[in-house]
Coordinates of C-alpha atoms in Angstrom, one line a residue:
X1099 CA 24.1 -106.6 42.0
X1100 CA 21.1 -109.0 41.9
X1101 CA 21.6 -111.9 44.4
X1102 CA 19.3 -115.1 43.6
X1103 CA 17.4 -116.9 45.7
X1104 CA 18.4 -120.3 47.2
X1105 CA 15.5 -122.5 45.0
X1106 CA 16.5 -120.4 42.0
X1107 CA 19.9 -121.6 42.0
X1108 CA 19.3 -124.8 42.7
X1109 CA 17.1 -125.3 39.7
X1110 CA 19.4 -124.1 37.7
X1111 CA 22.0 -126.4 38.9
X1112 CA 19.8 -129.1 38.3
X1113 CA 20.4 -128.6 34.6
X1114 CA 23.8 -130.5 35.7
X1115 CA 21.5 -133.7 37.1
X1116 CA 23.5 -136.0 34.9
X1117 CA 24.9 -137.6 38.2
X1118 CA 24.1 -137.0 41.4
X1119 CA 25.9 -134.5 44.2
X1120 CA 24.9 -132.3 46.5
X1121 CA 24.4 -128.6 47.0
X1122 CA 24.9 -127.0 50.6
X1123 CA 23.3 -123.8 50.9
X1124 CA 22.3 -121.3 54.2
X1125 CA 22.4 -124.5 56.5
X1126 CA 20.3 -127.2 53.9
X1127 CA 21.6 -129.4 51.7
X1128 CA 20.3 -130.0 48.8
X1129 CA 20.4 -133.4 46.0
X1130 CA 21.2 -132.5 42.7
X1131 CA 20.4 -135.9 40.9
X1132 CA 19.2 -138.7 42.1
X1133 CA 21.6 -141.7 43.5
X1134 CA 24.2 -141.2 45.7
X1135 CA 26.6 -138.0 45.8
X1136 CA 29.8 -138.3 44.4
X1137 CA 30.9 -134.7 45.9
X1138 CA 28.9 -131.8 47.5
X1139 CA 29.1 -128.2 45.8
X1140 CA 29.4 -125.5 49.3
X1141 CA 28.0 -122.0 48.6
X1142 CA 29.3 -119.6 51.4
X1143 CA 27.9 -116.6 49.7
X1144 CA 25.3 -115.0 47.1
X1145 CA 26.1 -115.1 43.7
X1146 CA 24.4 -112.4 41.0
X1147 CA 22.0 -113.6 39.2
X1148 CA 22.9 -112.0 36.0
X1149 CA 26.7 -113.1 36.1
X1150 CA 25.2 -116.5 36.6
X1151 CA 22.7 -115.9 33.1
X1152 CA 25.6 -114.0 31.2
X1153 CA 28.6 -116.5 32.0
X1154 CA 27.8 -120.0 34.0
X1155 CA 31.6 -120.7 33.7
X1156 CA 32.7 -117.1 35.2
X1157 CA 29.9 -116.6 38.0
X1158 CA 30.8 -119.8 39.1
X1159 CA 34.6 -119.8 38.5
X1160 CA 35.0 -116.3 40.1
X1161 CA 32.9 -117.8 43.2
X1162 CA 35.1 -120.9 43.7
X1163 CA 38.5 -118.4 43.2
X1164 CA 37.2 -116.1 45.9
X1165 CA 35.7 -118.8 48.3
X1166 CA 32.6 -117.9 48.0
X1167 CA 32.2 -121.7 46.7
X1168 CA 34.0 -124.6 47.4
X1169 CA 34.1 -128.3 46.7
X1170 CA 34.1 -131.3 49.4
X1171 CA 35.3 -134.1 47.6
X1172 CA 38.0 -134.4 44.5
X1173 CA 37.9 -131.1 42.6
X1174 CA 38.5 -132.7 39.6
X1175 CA 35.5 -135.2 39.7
X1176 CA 33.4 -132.4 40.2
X1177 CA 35.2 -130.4 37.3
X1178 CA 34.7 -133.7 35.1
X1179 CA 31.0 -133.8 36.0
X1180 CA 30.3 -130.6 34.6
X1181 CA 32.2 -130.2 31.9
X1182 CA 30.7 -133.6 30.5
X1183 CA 27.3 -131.2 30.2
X1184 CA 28.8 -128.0 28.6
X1185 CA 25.6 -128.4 26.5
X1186 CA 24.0 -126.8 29.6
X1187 CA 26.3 -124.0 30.2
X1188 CA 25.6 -120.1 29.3
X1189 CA 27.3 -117.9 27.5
X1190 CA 25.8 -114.4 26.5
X1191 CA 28.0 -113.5 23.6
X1192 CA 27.5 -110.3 23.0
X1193 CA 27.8 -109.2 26.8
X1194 CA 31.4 -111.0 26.7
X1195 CA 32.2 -109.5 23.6
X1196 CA 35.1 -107.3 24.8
X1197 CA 36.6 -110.4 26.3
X1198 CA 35.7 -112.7 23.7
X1199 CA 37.4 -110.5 20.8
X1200 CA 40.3 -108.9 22.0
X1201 CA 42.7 -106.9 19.9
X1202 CA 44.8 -109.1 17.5
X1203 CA 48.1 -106.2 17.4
X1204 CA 51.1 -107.2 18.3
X1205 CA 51.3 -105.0 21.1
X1206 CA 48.2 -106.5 22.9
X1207 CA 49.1 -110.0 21.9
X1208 CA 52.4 -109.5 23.5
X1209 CA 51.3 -108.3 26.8
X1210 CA 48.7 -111.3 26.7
X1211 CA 51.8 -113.8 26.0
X1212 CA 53.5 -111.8 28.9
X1213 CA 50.2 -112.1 31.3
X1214 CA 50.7 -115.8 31.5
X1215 CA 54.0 -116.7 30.3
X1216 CA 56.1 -114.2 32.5
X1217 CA 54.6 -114.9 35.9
X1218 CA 58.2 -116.1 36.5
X1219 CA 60.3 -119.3 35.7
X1220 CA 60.2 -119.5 39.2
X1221 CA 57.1 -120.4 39.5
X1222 CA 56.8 -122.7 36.3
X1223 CA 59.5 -124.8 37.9
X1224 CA 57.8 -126.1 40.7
X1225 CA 55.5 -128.1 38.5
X1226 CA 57.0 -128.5 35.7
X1227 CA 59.3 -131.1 35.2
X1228 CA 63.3 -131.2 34.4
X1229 CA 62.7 -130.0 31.0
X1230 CA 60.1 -127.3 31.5
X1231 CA 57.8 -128.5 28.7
X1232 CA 55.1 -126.4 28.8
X1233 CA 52.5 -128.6 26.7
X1234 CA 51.3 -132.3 25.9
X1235 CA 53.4 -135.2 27.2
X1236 CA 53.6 -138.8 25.2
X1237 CA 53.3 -141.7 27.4
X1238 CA 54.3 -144.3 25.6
X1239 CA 53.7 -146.4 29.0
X1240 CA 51.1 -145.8 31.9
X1241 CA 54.1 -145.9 34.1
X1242 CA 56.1 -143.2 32.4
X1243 CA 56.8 -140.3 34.8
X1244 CA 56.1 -136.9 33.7
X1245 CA 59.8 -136.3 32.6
X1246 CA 60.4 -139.4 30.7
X1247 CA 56.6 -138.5 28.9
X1248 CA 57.9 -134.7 27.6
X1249 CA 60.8 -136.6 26.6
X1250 CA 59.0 -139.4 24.5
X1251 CA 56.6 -136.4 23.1
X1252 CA 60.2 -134.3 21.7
X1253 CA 61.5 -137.2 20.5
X1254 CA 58.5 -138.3 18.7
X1255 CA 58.6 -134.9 17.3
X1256 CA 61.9 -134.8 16.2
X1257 CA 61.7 -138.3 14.1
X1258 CA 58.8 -136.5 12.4
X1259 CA 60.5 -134.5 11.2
X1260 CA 63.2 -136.3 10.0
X1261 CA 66.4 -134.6 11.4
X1262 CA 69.5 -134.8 9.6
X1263 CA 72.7 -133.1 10.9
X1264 CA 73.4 -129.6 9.9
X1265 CA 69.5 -129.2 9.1
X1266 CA 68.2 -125.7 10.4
X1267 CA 64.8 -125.8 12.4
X1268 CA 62.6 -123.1 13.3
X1269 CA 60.6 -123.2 16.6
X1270 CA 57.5 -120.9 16.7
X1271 CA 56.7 -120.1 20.6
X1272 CA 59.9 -122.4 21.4
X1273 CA 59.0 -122.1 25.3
X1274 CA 62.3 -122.9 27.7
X1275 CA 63.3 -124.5 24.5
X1276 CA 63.8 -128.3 25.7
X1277 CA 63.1 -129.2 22.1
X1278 CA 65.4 -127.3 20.3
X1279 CA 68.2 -128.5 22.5
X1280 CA 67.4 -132.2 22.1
X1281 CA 67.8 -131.0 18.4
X1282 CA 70.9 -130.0 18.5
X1283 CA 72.2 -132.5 20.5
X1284 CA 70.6 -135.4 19.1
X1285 CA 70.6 -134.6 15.7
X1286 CA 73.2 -131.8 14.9
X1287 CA 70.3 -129.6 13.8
X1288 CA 70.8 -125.7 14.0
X1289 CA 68.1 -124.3 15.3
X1290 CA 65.7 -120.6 15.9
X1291 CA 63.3 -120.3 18.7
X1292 CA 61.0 -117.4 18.5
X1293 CA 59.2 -116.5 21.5
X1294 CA 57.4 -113.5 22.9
X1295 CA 58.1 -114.3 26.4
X1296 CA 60.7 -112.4 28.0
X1297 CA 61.3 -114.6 30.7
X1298 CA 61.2 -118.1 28.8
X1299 CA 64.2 -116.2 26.5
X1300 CA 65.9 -115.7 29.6
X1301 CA 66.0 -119.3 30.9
X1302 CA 66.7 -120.7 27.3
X1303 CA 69.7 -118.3 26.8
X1304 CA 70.8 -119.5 30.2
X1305 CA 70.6 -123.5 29.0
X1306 CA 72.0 -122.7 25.8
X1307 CA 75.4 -121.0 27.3
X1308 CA 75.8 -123.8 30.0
X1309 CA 75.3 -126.8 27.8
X1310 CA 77.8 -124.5 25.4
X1311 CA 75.3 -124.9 22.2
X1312 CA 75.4 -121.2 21.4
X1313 CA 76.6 -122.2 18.0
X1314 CA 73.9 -124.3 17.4
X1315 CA 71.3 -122.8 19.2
X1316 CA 69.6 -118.9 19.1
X1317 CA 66.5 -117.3 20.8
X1318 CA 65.1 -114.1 19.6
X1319 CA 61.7 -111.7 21.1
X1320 CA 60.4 -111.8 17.6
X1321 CA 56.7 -112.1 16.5
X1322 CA 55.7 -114.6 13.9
X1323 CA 54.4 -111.8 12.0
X1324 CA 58.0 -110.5 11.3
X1325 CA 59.1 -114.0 9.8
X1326 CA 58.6 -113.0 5.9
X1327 CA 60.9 -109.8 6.5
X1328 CA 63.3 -111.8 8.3
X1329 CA 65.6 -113.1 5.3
X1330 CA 65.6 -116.2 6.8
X1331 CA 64.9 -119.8 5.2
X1332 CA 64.7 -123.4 7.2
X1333 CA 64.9 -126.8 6.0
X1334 CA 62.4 -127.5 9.3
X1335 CA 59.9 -125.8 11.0
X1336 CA 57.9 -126.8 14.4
X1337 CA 55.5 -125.2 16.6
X1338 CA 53.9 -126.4 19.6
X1339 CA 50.8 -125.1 21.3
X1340 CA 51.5 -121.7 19.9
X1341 CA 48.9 -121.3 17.1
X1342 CA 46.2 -121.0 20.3
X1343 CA 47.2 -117.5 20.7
X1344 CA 47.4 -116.1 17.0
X1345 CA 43.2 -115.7 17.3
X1346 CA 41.1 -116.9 14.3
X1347 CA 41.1 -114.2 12.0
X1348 CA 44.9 -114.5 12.2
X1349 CA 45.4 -118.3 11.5
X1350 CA 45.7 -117.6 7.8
X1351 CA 48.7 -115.2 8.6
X1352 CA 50.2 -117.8 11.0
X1353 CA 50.5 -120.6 8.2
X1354 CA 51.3 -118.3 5.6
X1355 CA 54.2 -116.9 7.6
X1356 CA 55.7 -120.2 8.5
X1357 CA 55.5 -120.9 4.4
X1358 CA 57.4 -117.9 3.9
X1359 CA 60.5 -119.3 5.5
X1360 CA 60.4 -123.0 5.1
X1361 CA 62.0 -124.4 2.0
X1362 CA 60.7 -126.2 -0.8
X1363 CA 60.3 -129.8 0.3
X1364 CA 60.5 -128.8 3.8
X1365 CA 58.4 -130.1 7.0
X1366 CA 56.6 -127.8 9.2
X1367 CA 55.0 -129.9 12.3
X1368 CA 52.4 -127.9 14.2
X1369 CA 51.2 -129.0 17.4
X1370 CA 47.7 -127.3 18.9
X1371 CA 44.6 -127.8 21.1
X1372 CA 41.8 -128.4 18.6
X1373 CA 38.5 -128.4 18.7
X1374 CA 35.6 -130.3 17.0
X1375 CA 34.3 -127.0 15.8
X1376 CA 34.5 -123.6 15.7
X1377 CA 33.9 -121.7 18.8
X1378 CA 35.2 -118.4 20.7
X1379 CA 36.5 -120.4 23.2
X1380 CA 35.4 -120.2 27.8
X1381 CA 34.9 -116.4 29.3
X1382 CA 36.3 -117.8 32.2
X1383 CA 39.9 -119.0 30.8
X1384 CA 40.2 -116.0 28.4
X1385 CA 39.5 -113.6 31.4
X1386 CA 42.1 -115.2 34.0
X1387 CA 44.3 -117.9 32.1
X1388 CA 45.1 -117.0 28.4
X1389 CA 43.4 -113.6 27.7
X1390 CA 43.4 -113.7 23.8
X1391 CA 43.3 -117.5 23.5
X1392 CA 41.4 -118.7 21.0
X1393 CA 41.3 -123.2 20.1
X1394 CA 41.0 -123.7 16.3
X1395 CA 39.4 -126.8 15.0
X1396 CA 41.1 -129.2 13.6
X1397 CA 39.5 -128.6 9.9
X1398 CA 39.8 -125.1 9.9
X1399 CA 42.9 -125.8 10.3
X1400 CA 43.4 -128.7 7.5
X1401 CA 41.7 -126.5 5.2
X1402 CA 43.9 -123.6 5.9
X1403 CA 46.8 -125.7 5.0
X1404 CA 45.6 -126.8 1.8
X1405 CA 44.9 -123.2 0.9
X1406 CA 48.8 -122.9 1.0
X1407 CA 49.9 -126.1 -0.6
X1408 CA 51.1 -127.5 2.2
X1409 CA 50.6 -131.4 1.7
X1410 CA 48.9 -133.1 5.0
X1411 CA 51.6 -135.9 5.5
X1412 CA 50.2 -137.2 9.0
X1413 CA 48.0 -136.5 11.5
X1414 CA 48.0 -137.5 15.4
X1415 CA 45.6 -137.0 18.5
X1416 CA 46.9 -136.5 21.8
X1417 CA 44.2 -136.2 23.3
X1418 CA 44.1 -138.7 26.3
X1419 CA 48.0 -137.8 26.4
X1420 CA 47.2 -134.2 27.9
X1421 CA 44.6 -135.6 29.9
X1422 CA 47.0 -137.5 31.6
X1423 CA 49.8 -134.2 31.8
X1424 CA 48.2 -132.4 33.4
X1425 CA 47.1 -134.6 36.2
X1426 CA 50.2 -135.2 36.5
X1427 CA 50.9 -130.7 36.3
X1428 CA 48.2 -130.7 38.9
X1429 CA 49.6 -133.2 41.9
X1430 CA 52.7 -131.5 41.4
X1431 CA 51.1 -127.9 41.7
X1432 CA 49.4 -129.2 44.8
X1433 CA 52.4 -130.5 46.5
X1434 CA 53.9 -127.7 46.3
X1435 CA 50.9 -125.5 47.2
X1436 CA 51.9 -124.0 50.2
X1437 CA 55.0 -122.1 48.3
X1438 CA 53.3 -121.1 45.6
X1439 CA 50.3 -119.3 48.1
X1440 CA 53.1 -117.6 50.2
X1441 CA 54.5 -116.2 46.8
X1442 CA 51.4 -115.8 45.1
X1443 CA 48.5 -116.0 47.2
X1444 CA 45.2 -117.7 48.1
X1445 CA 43.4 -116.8 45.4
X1446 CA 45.9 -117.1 42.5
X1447 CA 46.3 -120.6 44.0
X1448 CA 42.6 -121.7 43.4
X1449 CA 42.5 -120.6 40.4
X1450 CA 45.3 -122.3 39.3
X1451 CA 44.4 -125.6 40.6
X1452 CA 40.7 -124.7 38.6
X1453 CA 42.6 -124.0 36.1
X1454 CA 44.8 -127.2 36.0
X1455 CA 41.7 -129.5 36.8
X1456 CA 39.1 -128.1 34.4
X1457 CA 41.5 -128.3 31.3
X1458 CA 42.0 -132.3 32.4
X1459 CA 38.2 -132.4 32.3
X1460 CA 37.6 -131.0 29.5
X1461 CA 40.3 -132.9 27.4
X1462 CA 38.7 -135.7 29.5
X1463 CA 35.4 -135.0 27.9
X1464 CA 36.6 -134.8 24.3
X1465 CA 35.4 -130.7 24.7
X1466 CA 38.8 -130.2 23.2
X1467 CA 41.5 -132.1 21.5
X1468 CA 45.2 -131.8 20.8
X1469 CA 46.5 -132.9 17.2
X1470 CA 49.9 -132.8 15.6
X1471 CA 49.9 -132.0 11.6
X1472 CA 52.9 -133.1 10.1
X1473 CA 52.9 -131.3 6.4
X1474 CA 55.4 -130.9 3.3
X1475 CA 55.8 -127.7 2.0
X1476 CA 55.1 -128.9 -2.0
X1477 CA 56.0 -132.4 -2.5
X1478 CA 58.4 -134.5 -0.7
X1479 CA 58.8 -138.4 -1.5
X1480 CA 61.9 -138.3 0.6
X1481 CA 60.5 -139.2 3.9
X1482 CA 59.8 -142.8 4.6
X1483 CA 56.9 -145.0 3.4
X1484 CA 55.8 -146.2 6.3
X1485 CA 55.3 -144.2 9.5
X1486 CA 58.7 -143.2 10.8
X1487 CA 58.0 -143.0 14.5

């Protein structure tokens, strides 16, 4: 291990000078910027020198997890501050190889699905809301609670797609399956959820039998790989913040599979964190959040639809949206802190609360996006003229 030198890390935190904070370090404190400090960066301990060079986000990620850094002041102002100069962070690709490009098998992406997904519905309840949506919210209002936003965002979804009663919709990585309930009972839709998640099948059976939609509703282990052997066929199909975890190479296989089951005519709307361009994603949320994750772009993406004939019919940024979730994920998170340590400790904890706060910064930053494609499997002139939500 090669520890660095006070002046050497501060000059190359100084490459963050954008705005002005401070740096406390072996009893001095330092100015990064110039102005006054917004919030002061705390280094308890060394950090190597070649962890720092090979990954900026996991030398000082793993520091801040561990305590070896902490931040006096609002994390997420500090997150927002750095992420607004990614331009400055490193990255050694081909010393993060092995956790940039992880095996795509279905074996390794289910136990990736599993690392993240399966901590237990426990857990995912405390900071989640009543309908344990797991991705972007819609505030139609900046009042709207966090509920009443994953409501607006399945029912925004749902008139989409154009729900008629008796249609059969197919959710790919349905979650606690919120939306396929509001489906059913909204619309009289039959639907499929396909998840990989053991424990989110759990919890959905569980809804499904006490709001007595078992014949409207089923949830199946299945990967989306197994769709064109299936037998199946849907007049709808929907997937939200799914396609992340397919990885690039597989995108192609993703669309092609959903194509495989939807109907001539039919609408498939996919919901997914986008990017402006391609890139293998941040070493330190692939290593401790979504090992396997990879963000498409949203013209990779466009273009991969195309490929399969799928006409483009809409498309909508959520962007400031998830911004806004996940501060809203994050004070719940924190008020509920002290349970989720006992259960899970310190350092789980931190990194969560990273985790939570560095997404809203980066969404914050336009580093990443989050689009919904609403697309016709051939043509449809059956759907409205005019936008229909």
């Amino acid at each position: 291990m090669k520890l660095i030198s006070d002046q050497y890390l501060i000059t190359y935190l100084q490459r963050f000078d954008q705005y002005p904070f401070e740096v406390k370090l072996h009893g001095k404190t330092h100015l990064i910027g110039e102005g006054n400090p917004v919030f002061t960066v705390s280094m308890k301990d060394e950090i190597d020198s070649s962890q720092l060079l090979s990954s900026t986000s996991l030398a000082l990620g793993e520091a801040y997890m561990k305590g070896n850094l902490d931040v006096e002041g609002d994390l997420f102002q500090a997150l927002d501050h750095f992420m607004g100069q990614m331009a400055a962070f490193t990255a050694d690709q081909k010393k993060l190889k092995t956790l940039f490009f992880t095996s795509l098998s279905k074996k390794n992406q289910e136990k990736e699905v599993a690392s993240h997904y399966d901590i237990g519905n426990d857990f995912y309840s405390l900071w989640l809301d009543d309908t344990m949506s797991y991705s972007c919210g819609y505030f139609k209002t900046e009042d709207d609670t966090l509920y009443e936003a994953q409501c607006n965002k399945v029912e925004r979804i749902l008139k989409k797609l154009c729900l008629k009663e008796d249609m059969t919709l197919l959710d790919i990585g349905c979650g606690w399956g919120y939306l396929l309930i509001r489906a059913a009972e909204e619309y009289g839709a039959k639907g499929l959820g396909i998840t990989l998640s053991a424990e989110q099948k759990k919890e959905f059976e569980r809804r499904i039998e006490v709001l007595g939609l078992s014949d409207r509703i089923t949830v199946e282990l299945m990967d989306y790989r197994d769709l064109p052997k299936s037998g199946r066929t849907f007049d709808r199909v929907v997937s939200v913040g799914m396609v992340e975890h397919v990885g690039r190479e597989n995108y192609d296989l993703f669309i092609k599979s959903a194509e495989s089951v939807l109907k001539p005519g039919g609408l498939f709307l996919l919901h997914f964190i986008s990017a402006l361009r391609e890139y293998p994603g941040d070493p330190w949320m692939k290593k401790y959040i979504f090992p396997g994750g990879m963000v498409p772009s949203l013209r990779e993406m466009i273009n991969l639809l195309s490929d399969h004939k799928f006409y483009v019919l809409d498309v909508e940024s959520l962007r400031r949206h998830y911004y806004k979730t996940l501060r809203h994920w994050d004070q719940n998170f924190n008020e509920n802190r002290d349970q989720i340590e006992k259960k899970m400790g310190t350092e789980f904890v931190r990194m969560w609360d990273l985790y939570l706060n560095a997404c809203a910064a980066t969404f914050h930053n336009g580093i990443i996006d989050l689009h919904q494609i609403l697309i016709s499997k051939g043509i449809n002139n059956e759907i409205p003229l005019t936008r229909w939500y």
